[in-house]
Amino acid sequence: REVLERDTARRWADRAIACYRRYAETGASTWRERGDEYCHEACEHAALVGDHGKTVGVLQREIDQVRAVRKRTVPRSSHGRYAYTGS
């Protein structure tokens, strides 16, 4: 069961990372929202692995690295909000 949960958590984390990267490219908030949802799913499954939070920590760090890049690269409008880029 631990292997299944670890594999499932990895798939959700990969989906979250892909969404955050897409958000960084487009600025479309739908990608950020999906990324947040997938990140939550990844953490839920990782918590069921039974390794005292090690898998949760590894996946969370990987996702957080992409989120940090996202925050620096998404264009902002002149009033401080994320700019709409037409996507």
PDB file of N, CA and C in Angstrom:
ATOM      1  N   ARG A   1       0.817  -1.200   0.000  1.00  0.00           N
ATOM      2  CA  ARG A   1       0.000   0.000   0.000  1.00  0.00           C
ATOM      3  C   ARG A   1       0.864   1.268   0.000  1.00  0.00           C
ATOM      4  N   GLU A   2       1.988   1.232   0.705  1.00  0.00           N
ATOM      5  CA  GLU A   2       2.862   2.410   0.751  1.00  0.00           C
ATOM      6  C   GLU A   2       3.385   2.774  -0.632  1.00  0.00           C
ATOM      7  N   VAL A   3       3.721   1.764  -1.417  1.00  0.00           N
ATOM      8  CA  VAL A   3       4.226   2.026  -2.763  1.00  0.00           C
ATOM      9  C   VAL A   3       3.140   2.677  -3.614  1.00  0.00           C
ATOM     10  N   LEU A   4       1.926   2.173  -3.506  1.00  0.00           N
ATOM     11  CA  LEU A   4       0.803   2.747  -4.259  1.00  0.00           C
ATOM     12  C   LEU A   4       0.582   4.209  -3.873  1.00  0.00           C
ATOM     13  N   GLU A   5       0.575   4.500  -2.588  1.00  0.00           N
ATOM     14  CA  GLU A   5       0.368   5.881  -2.126  1.00  0.00           C
ATOM     15  C   GLU A   5       1.517   6.787  -2.560  1.00  0.00           C
ATOM     16  N   ARG A   6       2.750   6.285  -2.496  1.00  0.00           N
ATOM     17  CA  ARG A   6       3.906   7.078  -2.916  1.00  0.00           C
ATOM     18  C   ARG A   6       3.823   7.388  -4.416  1.00  0.00           C
ATOM     19  N   ASP A   7       3.491   6.384  -5.201  1.00  0.00           N
ATOM     20  CA  ASP A   7       3.357   6.594  -6.657  1.00  0.00           C
ATOM     21  C   ASP A   7       2.230   7.561  -6.984  1.00  0.00           C
ATOM     22  N   THR A   8       1.121   7.434  -6.278  1.00  0.00           N
ATOM     23  CA  THR A   8      -0.016   8.328  -6.499  1.00  0.00           C
ATOM     24  C   THR A   8       0.339   9.751  -6.099  1.00  0.00           C
ATOM     25  N   ALA A   9       1.025   9.902  -4.977  1.00  0.00           N
ATOM     26  CA  ALA A   9       1.454  11.230  -4.534  1.00  0.00           C
ATOM     27  C   ALA A   9       2.388  11.858  -5.560  1.00  0.00           C
ATOM     28  N   ARG A  10       3.299  11.078  -6.100  1.00  0.00           N
ATOM     29  CA  ARG A  10       4.239  11.576  -7.110  1.00  0.00           C
ATOM     30  C   ARG A  10       3.496  12.059  -8.354  1.00  0.00           C
ATOM     31  N   ARG A  11       2.486  11.291  -8.791  1.00  0.00           N
ATOM     32  CA  ARG A  11       1.716  11.704  -9.973  1.00  0.00           C
ATOM     33  C   ARG A  11       0.999  13.029  -9.727  1.00  0.00           C
ATOM     34  N   TRP A  12       0.379  13.179  -8.554  1.00  0.00           N
ATOM     35  CA  TRP A  12      -0.303  14.435  -8.237  1.00  0.00           C
ATOM     36  C   TRP A  12       0.698  15.584  -8.155  1.00  0.00           C
ATOM     37  N   ALA A  13       1.863  15.334  -7.561  1.00  0.00           N
ATOM     38  CA  ALA A  13       2.887  16.385  -7.459  1.00  0.00           C
ATOM     39  C   ALA A  13       3.372  16.801  -8.843  1.00  0.00           C
ATOM     40  N   ASP A  14       3.576  15.832  -9.721  1.00  0.00           N
ATOM     41  CA  ASP A  14       3.997  16.156 -11.089  1.00  0.00           C
ATOM     42  C   ASP A  14       2.946  16.987 -11.801  1.00  0.00           C
ATOM     43  N   ARG A  15       1.685  16.676 -11.576  1.00  0.00           N
ATOM     44  CA  ARG A  15       0.597  17.457 -12.170  1.00  0.00           C
ATOM     45  C   ARG A  15       0.605  18.884 -11.619  1.00  0.00           C
ATOM     46  N   ALA A  16       0.802  19.008 -10.313  1.00  0.00           N
ATOM     47  CA  ALA A  16       0.842  20.341  -9.696  1.00  0.00           C
ATOM     48  C   ALA A  16       1.987  21.163 -10.278  1.00  0.00           C
ATOM     49  N   ILE A  17       3.147  20.561 -10.389  1.00  0.00           N
ATOM     50  CA  ILE A  17       4.314  21.259 -10.933  1.00  0.00           C
ATOM     51  C   ILE A  17       4.057  21.697 -12.364  1.00  0.00           C
ATOM     52  N   ALA A  18       3.472  20.823 -13.162  1.00  0.00           N
ATOM     53  CA  ALA A  18       3.159  21.172 -14.554  1.00  0.00           C
ATOM     54  C   ALA A  18       2.183  22.343 -14.614  1.00  0.00           C
ATOM     55  N   CYS A  19       1.200  22.356 -13.740  1.00  0.00           N
ATOM     56  CA  CYS A  19       0.224  23.455 -13.715  1.00  0.00           C
ATOM     57  C   CYS A  19       0.886  24.766 -13.310  1.00  0.00           C
ATOM     58  N   TYR A  20       1.734  24.733 -12.298  1.00  0.00           N
ATOM     59  CA  TYR A  20       2.415  25.965 -11.879  1.00  0.00           C
ATOM     60  C   TYR A  20       3.342  26.484 -12.975  1.00  0.00           C
ATOM     61  N   ARG A  21       3.987  25.591 -13.694  1.00  0.00           N
ATOM     62  CA  ARG A  21       4.824  26.025 -14.818  1.00  0.00           C
ATOM     63  C   ARG A  21       3.967  26.655 -15.917  1.00  0.00           C
ATOM     64  N   ARG A  22       2.834  26.060 -16.175  1.00  0.00           N
ATOM     65  CA  ARG A  22       1.927  26.601 -17.191  1.00  0.00           C
ATOM     66  C   ARG A  22       1.412  27.969 -16.738  1.00  0.00           C
ATOM     67  N   TYR A  23       1.144  28.099 -15.460  1.00  0.00           N
ATOM     68  CA  TYR A  23       0.713  29.394 -14.914  1.00  0.00           C
ATOM     69  C   TYR A  23       1.798  30.449 -15.105  1.00  0.00           C
ATOM     70  N   ALA A  24       3.050  30.046 -14.879  1.00  0.00           N
ATOM     71  CA  ALA A  24       4.162  30.986 -15.059  1.00  0.00           C
ATOM     72  C   ALA A  24       4.256  31.434 -16.511  1.00  0.00           C
ATOM     73  N   GLU A  25       3.936  30.544 -17.433  1.00  0.00           N
ATOM     74  CA  GLU A  25       3.989  30.878 -18.857  1.00  0.00           C
ATOM     75  C   GLU A  25       2.836  31.774 -19.291  1.00  0.00           C
ATOM     76  N   THR A  26       1.646  31.505 -18.765  1.00  0.00           N
ATOM     77  CA  THR A  26       0.441  32.162 -19.279  1.00  0.00           C
ATOM     78  C   THR A  26      -0.135  33.229 -18.354  1.00  0.00           C
ATOM     79  N   GLY A  27       0.053  33.075 -17.064  1.00  0.00           N
ATOM     80  CA  GLY A  27      -0.569  33.982 -16.107  1.00  0.00           C
ATOM     81  C   GLY A  27      -2.039  33.690 -15.868  1.00  0.00           C
ATOM     82  N   ALA A  28      -2.569  32.637 -16.480  1.00  0.00           N
ATOM     83  CA  ALA A  28      -3.984  32.275 -16.327  1.00  0.00           C
ATOM     84  C   ALA A  28      -4.202  31.640 -14.951  1.00  0.00           C
ATOM     85  N   SER A  29      -5.053  32.244 -14.153  1.00  0.00           N
ATOM     86  CA  SER A  29      -5.250  31.788 -12.776  1.00  0.00           C
ATOM     87  C   SER A  29      -5.815  30.379 -12.685  1.00  0.00           C
ATOM     88  N   THR A  30      -6.455  29.903 -13.732  1.00  0.00           N
ATOM     89  CA  THR A  30      -6.968  28.537 -13.733  1.00  0.00           C
ATOM     90  C   THR A  30      -5.848  27.539 -13.495  1.00  0.00           C
ATOM     91  N   TRP A  31      -4.674  27.789 -14.074  1.00  0.00           N
ATOM     92  CA  TRP A  31      -3.532  26.893 -13.878  1.00  0.00           C
ATOM     93  C   TRP A  31      -3.045  26.923 -12.444  1.00  0.00           C
ATOM     94  N   ARG A  32      -3.042  28.100 -11.823  1.00  0.00           N
ATOM     95  CA  ARG A  32      -2.630  28.202 -10.419  1.00  0.00           C
ATOM     96  C   ARG A  32      -3.614  27.449  -9.529  1.00  0.00           C
ATOM     97  N   GLU A  33      -4.892  27.616  -9.798  1.00  0.00           N
ATOM     98  CA  GLU A  33      -5.913  26.939  -8.991  1.00  0.00           C
ATOM     99  C   GLU A  33      -5.806  25.426  -9.119  1.00  0.00           C
ATOM    100  N   ARG A  34      -5.598  24.952 -10.327  1.00  0.00           N
ATOM    101  CA  ARG A  34      -5.410  23.505 -10.521  1.00  0.00           C
ATOM    102  C   ARG A  34      -4.155  23.038  -9.797  1.00  0.00           C
ATOM    103  N   GLY A  35      -3.090  23.819  -9.890  1.00  0.00           N
ATOM    104  CA  GLY A  35      -1.859  23.464  -9.195  1.00  0.00           C
ATOM    105  C   GLY A  35      -2.063  23.351  -7.698  1.00  0.00           C
ATOM    106  N   ASP A  36      -2.817  24.287  -7.132  1.00  0.00           N
ATOM    107  CA  ASP A  36      -3.108  24.239  -5.697  1.00  0.00           C
ATOM    108  C   ASP A  36      -3.898  22.980  -5.336  1.00  0.00           C
ATOM    109  N   GLU A  37      -4.880  22.656  -6.162  1.00  0.00           N
ATOM    110  CA  GLU A  37      -5.688  21.463  -5.918  1.00  0.00           C
ATOM    111  C   GLU A  37      -4.842  20.197  -6.005  1.00  0.00           C
ATOM    112  N   TYR A  38      -3.996  20.113  -7.035  1.00  0.00           N
ATOM    113  CA  TYR A  38      -3.158  18.933  -7.210  1.00  0.00           C
ATOM    114  C   TYR A  38      -2.105  18.815  -6.112  1.00  0.00           C
ATOM    115  N   CYS A  39      -1.600  19.950  -5.652  1.00  0.00           N
ATOM    116  CA  CYS A  39      -0.646  19.948  -4.544  1.00  0.00           C
ATOM    117  C   CYS A  39      -1.294  19.364  -3.291  1.00  0.00           C
ATOM    118  N   HIS A  40      -2.527  19.770  -3.046  1.00  0.00           N
ATOM    119  CA  HIS A  40      -3.270  19.252  -1.895  1.00  0.00           C
ATOM    120  C   HIS A  40      -3.426  17.733  -2.001  1.00  0.00           C
ATOM    121  N   GLU A  41      -3.794  17.256  -3.177  1.00  0.00           N
ATOM    122  CA  GLU A  41      -3.944  15.808  -3.390  1.00  0.00           C
ATOM    123  C   GLU A  41      -2.615  15.084  -3.167  1.00  0.00           C
ATOM    124  N   ALA A  42      -1.536  15.669  -3.670  1.00  0.00           N
ATOM    125  CA  ALA A  42      -0.216  15.058  -3.496  1.00  0.00           C
ATOM    126  C   ALA A  42       0.122  14.916  -2.017  1.00  0.00           C
ATOM    127  N   CYS A  43      -0.137  15.955  -1.255  1.00  0.00           N
ATOM    128  CA  CYS A  43       0.171  15.914   0.183  1.00  0.00           C
ATOM    129  C   CYS A  43      -0.696  14.906   0.920  1.00  0.00           C
ATOM    130  N   GLU A  44      -1.961  14.810   0.532  1.00  0.00           N
ATOM    131  CA  GLU A  44      -2.848  13.829   1.171  1.00  0.00           C
ATOM    132  C   GLU A  44      -2.338  12.404   0.953  1.00  0.00           C
ATOM    133  N   HIS A  45      -1.999  12.087  -0.282  1.00  0.00           N
ATOM    134  CA  HIS A  45      -1.508  10.735  -0.561  1.00  0.00           C
ATOM    135  C   HIS A  45      -0.140  10.500   0.060  1.00  0.00           C
ATOM    136  N   ALA A  46       0.723  11.503   0.044  1.00  0.00           N
ATOM    137  CA  ALA A  46       2.049  11.363   0.648  1.00  0.00           C
ATOM    138  C   ALA A  46       1.944  11.105   2.147  1.00  0.00           C
ATOM    139  N   ALA A  47       0.949  11.699   2.780  1.00  0.00           N
ATOM    140  CA  ALA A  47       0.774  11.512   4.222  1.00  0.00           C
ATOM    141  C   ALA A  47       0.405  10.071   4.566  1.00  0.00           C
ATOM    142  N   LEU A  48      -0.144   9.352   3.607  1.00  0.00           N
ATOM    143  CA  LEU A  48      -0.544   7.963   3.845  1.00  0.00           C
ATOM    144  C   LEU A  48       0.590   6.966   3.619  1.00  0.00           C
ATOM    145  N   VAL A  49       1.759   7.444   3.210  1.00  0.00           N
ATOM    146  CA  VAL A  49       2.881   6.551   2.929  1.00  0.00           C
ATOM    147  C   VAL A  49       3.383   5.887   4.208  1.00  0.00           C
ATOM    148  N   GLY A  50       3.351   6.585   5.303  1.00  0.00           N
ATOM    149  CA  GLY A  50       3.777   5.990   6.570  1.00  0.00           C
ATOM    150  C   GLY A  50       5.262   6.105   6.844  1.00  0.00           C
ATOM    151  N   ASP A  51       5.884   7.132   6.289  1.00  0.00           N
ATOM    152  CA  ASP A  51       7.322   7.315   6.510  1.00  0.00           C
ATOM    153  C   ASP A  51       7.601   8.546   7.376  1.00  0.00           C
ATOM    154  N   HIS A  52       6.678   8.853   8.260  1.00  0.00           N
ATOM    155  CA  HIS A  52       6.817   9.958   9.215  1.00  0.00           C
ATOM    156  C   HIS A  52       6.986  11.313   8.524  1.00  0.00           C
ATOM    157  N   GLY A  53       6.316  11.498   7.401  1.00  0.00           N
ATOM    158  CA  GLY A  53       6.304  12.793   6.727  1.00  0.00           C
ATOM    159  C   GLY A  53       7.440  13.029   5.744  1.00  0.00           C
ATOM    160  N   LYS A  54       8.318  12.054   5.557  1.00  0.00           N
ATOM    161  CA  LYS A  54       9.451  12.251   4.644  1.00  0.00           C
ATOM    162  C   LYS A  54       8.973  12.525   3.218  1.00  0.00           C
ATOM    163  N   THR A  55       8.028  11.731   2.728  1.00  0.00           N
ATOM    164  CA  THR A  55       7.533  11.911   1.364  1.00  0.00           C
ATOM    165  C   THR A  55       6.809  13.239   1.227  1.00  0.00           C
ATOM    166  N   VAL A  56       6.042  13.612   2.243  1.00  0.00           N
ATOM    167  CA  VAL A  56       5.360  14.914   2.214  1.00  0.00           C
ATOM    168  C   VAL A  56       6.388  16.026   2.078  1.00  0.00           C
ATOM    169  N   GLY A  57       7.441  15.974   2.863  1.00  0.00           N
ATOM    170  CA  GLY A  57       8.472  17.012   2.831  1.00  0.00           C
ATOM    171  C   GLY A  57       9.183  17.102   1.497  1.00  0.00           C
ATOM    172  N   VAL A  58       9.524  15.956   0.931  1.00  0.00           N
ATOM    173  CA  VAL A  58      10.229  15.937  -0.361  1.00  0.00           C
ATOM    174  C   VAL A  58       9.353  16.555  -1.440  1.00  0.00           C
ATOM    175  N   LEU A  59       8.109  16.105  -1.533  1.00  0.00           N
ATOM    176  CA  LEU A  59       7.212  16.618  -2.573  1.00  0.00           C
ATOM    177  C   LEU A  59       6.897  18.095  -2.358  1.00  0.00           C
ATOM    178  N   GLN A  60       6.701  18.478  -1.110  1.00  0.00           N
ATOM    179  CA  GLN A  60       6.378  19.880  -0.825  1.00  0.00           C
ATOM    180  C   GLN A  60       7.534  20.794  -1.220  1.00  0.00           C
ATOM    181  N   ARG A  61       8.769  20.378  -0.961  1.00  0.00           N
ATOM    182  CA  ARG A  61       9.929  21.188  -1.361  1.00  0.00           C
ATOM    183  C   ARG A  61      10.009  21.322  -2.883  1.00  0.00           C
ATOM    184  N   GLU A  62       9.774  20.226  -3.589  1.00  0.00           N
ATOM    185  CA  GLU A  62       9.807  20.278  -5.053  1.00  0.00           C
ATOM    186  C   GLU A  62       8.740  21.236  -5.596  1.00  0.00           C
ATOM    187  N   ILE A  63       7.563  21.135  -5.049  1.00  0.00           N
ATOM    188  CA  ILE A  63       6.464  22.005  -5.493  1.00  0.00           C
ATOM    189  C   ILE A  63       6.755  23.449  -5.124  1.00  0.00           C
ATOM    190  N   ASP A  64       7.255  23.687  -3.923  1.00  0.00           N
ATOM    191  CA  ASP A  64       7.549  25.050  -3.478  1.00  0.00           C
ATOM    192  C   ASP A  64       8.608  25.724  -4.352  1.00  0.00           C
ATOM    193  N   GLN A  65       9.562  24.965  -4.853  1.00  0.00           N
ATOM    194  CA  GLN A  65      10.575  25.537  -5.741  1.00  0.00           C
ATOM    195  C   GLN A  65       9.931  26.076  -7.015  1.00  0.00           C
ATOM    196  N   VAL A  66       8.961  25.349  -7.545  1.00  0.00           N
ATOM    197  CA  VAL A  66       8.273  25.797  -8.754  1.00  0.00           C
ATOM    198  C   VAL A  66       7.370  26.979  -8.430  1.00  0.00           C
ATOM    199  N   ARG A  67       6.721  26.954  -7.281  1.00  0.00           N
ATOM    200  CA  ARG A  67       5.875  28.081  -6.872  1.00  0.00           C
ATOM    201  C   ARG A  67       6.703  29.349  -6.742  1.00  0.00           C
ATOM    202  N   ALA A  68       7.903  29.243  -6.206  1.00  0.00           N
ATOM    203  CA  ALA A  68       8.769  30.420  -6.035  1.00  0.00           C
ATOM    204  C   ALA A  68       9.128  31.019  -7.386  1.00  0.00           C
ATOM    205  N   VAL A  69       9.432  30.179  -8.350  1.00  0.00           N
ATOM    206  CA  VAL A  69       9.727  30.657  -9.702  1.00  0.00           C
ATOM    207  C   VAL A  69       8.498  31.311 -10.290  1.00  0.00           C
ATOM    208  N   ARG A  70       7.349  30.692 -10.087  1.00  0.00           N
ATOM    209  CA  ARG A  70       6.082  31.213 -10.593  1.00  0.00           C
ATOM    210  C   ARG A  70       5.847  32.626 -10.090  1.00  0.00           C
ATOM    211  N   LYS A  71       6.090  32.847  -8.823  1.00  0.00           N
ATOM    212  CA  LYS A  71       5.833  34.166  -8.250  1.00  0.00           C
ATOM    213  C   LYS A  71       6.745  35.238  -8.827  1.00  0.00           C
ATOM    214  N   ARG A  72       7.938  34.849  -9.239  1.00  0.00           N
ATOM    215  CA  ARG A  72       8.871  35.815  -9.798  1.00  0.00           C
ATOM    216  C   ARG A  72       8.648  36.072 -11.274  1.00  0.00           C
ATOM    217  N   THR A  73       8.021  35.123 -11.999  1.00  0.00           N
ATOM    218  CA  THR A  73       7.964  35.244 -13.447  1.00  0.00           C
ATOM    219  C   THR A  73       6.616  35.672 -14.005  1.00  0.00           C
ATOM    220  N   VAL A  74       5.544  35.513 -13.262  1.00  0.00           N
ATOM    221  CA  VAL A  74       4.237  35.899 -13.793  1.00  0.00           C
ATOM    222  C   VAL A  74       4.175  37.413 -13.876  1.00  0.00           C
ATOM    223  N   PRO A  75       3.835  37.939 -15.056  1.00  0.00           N
ATOM    224  CA  PRO A  75       3.797  39.395 -15.206  1.00  0.00           C
ATOM    225  C   PRO A  75       2.731  40.028 -14.311  1.00  0.00           C
ATOM    226  N   ARG A  76       3.029  41.211 -13.838  1.00  0.00           N
ATOM    227  CA  ARG A  76       2.069  41.943 -13.014  1.00  0.00           C
ATOM    228  C   ARG A  76       1.638  43.199 -13.754  1.00  0.00           C
ATOM    229  N   SER A  77       0.420  43.566 -13.508  1.00  0.00           N
ATOM    230  CA  SER A  77      -0.075  44.801 -14.110  1.00  0.00           C
ATOM    231  C   SER A  77       0.442  45.989 -13.307  1.00  0.00           C
ATOM    232  N   SER A  78       0.165  47.172 -13.754  1.00  0.00           N
ATOM    233  CA  SER A  78       0.660  48.369 -13.078  1.00  0.00           C
ATOM    234  C   SER A  78       0.051  48.560 -11.698  1.00  0.00           C
ATOM    235  N   HIS A  79      -1.090  47.913 -11.422  1.00  0.00           N
ATOM    236  CA  HIS A  79      -1.714  48.075 -10.097  1.00  0.00           C
ATOM    237  C   HIS A  79      -1.382  46.925  -9.159  1.00  0.00           C
ATOM    238  N   GLY A  80      -0.385  46.092  -9.522  1.00  0.00           N
ATOM    239  CA  GLY A  80       0.129  45.092  -8.588  1.00  0.00           C
ATOM    240  C   GLY A  80      -0.510  43.732  -8.677  1.00  0.00           C
ATOM    241  N   ARG A  81      -1.551  43.572  -9.455  1.00  0.00           N
ATOM    242  CA  ARG A  81      -2.164  42.266  -9.611  1.00  0.00           C
ATOM    243  C   ARG A  81      -1.561  41.571 -10.811  1.00  0.00           C
ATOM    244  N   TYR A  82      -1.787  40.263 -10.882  1.00  0.00           N
ATOM    245  CA  TYR A  82      -1.285  39.531 -12.046  1.00  0.00           C
ATOM    246  C   TYR A  82      -1.963  40.039 -13.301  1.00  0.00           C
ATOM    247  N   ALA A  83      -1.162  40.304 -14.294  1.00  0.00           N
ATOM    248  CA  ALA A  83      -1.666  40.845 -15.540  1.00  0.00           C
ATOM    249  C   ALA A  83      -2.318  39.746 -16.369  1.00  0.00           C
ATOM    250  N   TYR A  84      -3.367  40.087 -17.070  1.00  0.00           N
ATOM    251  CA  TYR A  84      -4.004  39.163 -17.981  1.00  0.00           C
ATOM    252  C   TYR A  84      -3.178  39.118 -19.254  1.00  0.00           C
ATOM    253  N   THR A  85      -2.824  37.904 -19.692  1.00  0.00           N
ATOM    254  CA  THR A  85      -1.970  37.777 -20.860  1.00  0.00           C
ATOM    255  C   THR A  85      -2.703  37.195 -22.065  1.00  0.00           C
ATOM    256  N   GLY A  86      -4.021  37.131 -21.965  1.00  0.00           N
ATOM    257  CA  GLY A  86      -4.801  36.669 -23.106  1.00  0.00           C
ATOM    258  C   GLY A  86      -4.992  35.175 -23.187  1.00  0.00           C
ATOM    259  N   SER A  87      -4.695  34.441 -22.117  1.00  0.00           N
ATOM    260  CA  SER A  87      -4.867  32.978 -22.151  1.00  0.00           C
ATOM    261  C   SER A  87      -6.040  32.567 -21.305  1.00  0.00           C
TER     262      SER A  87
END
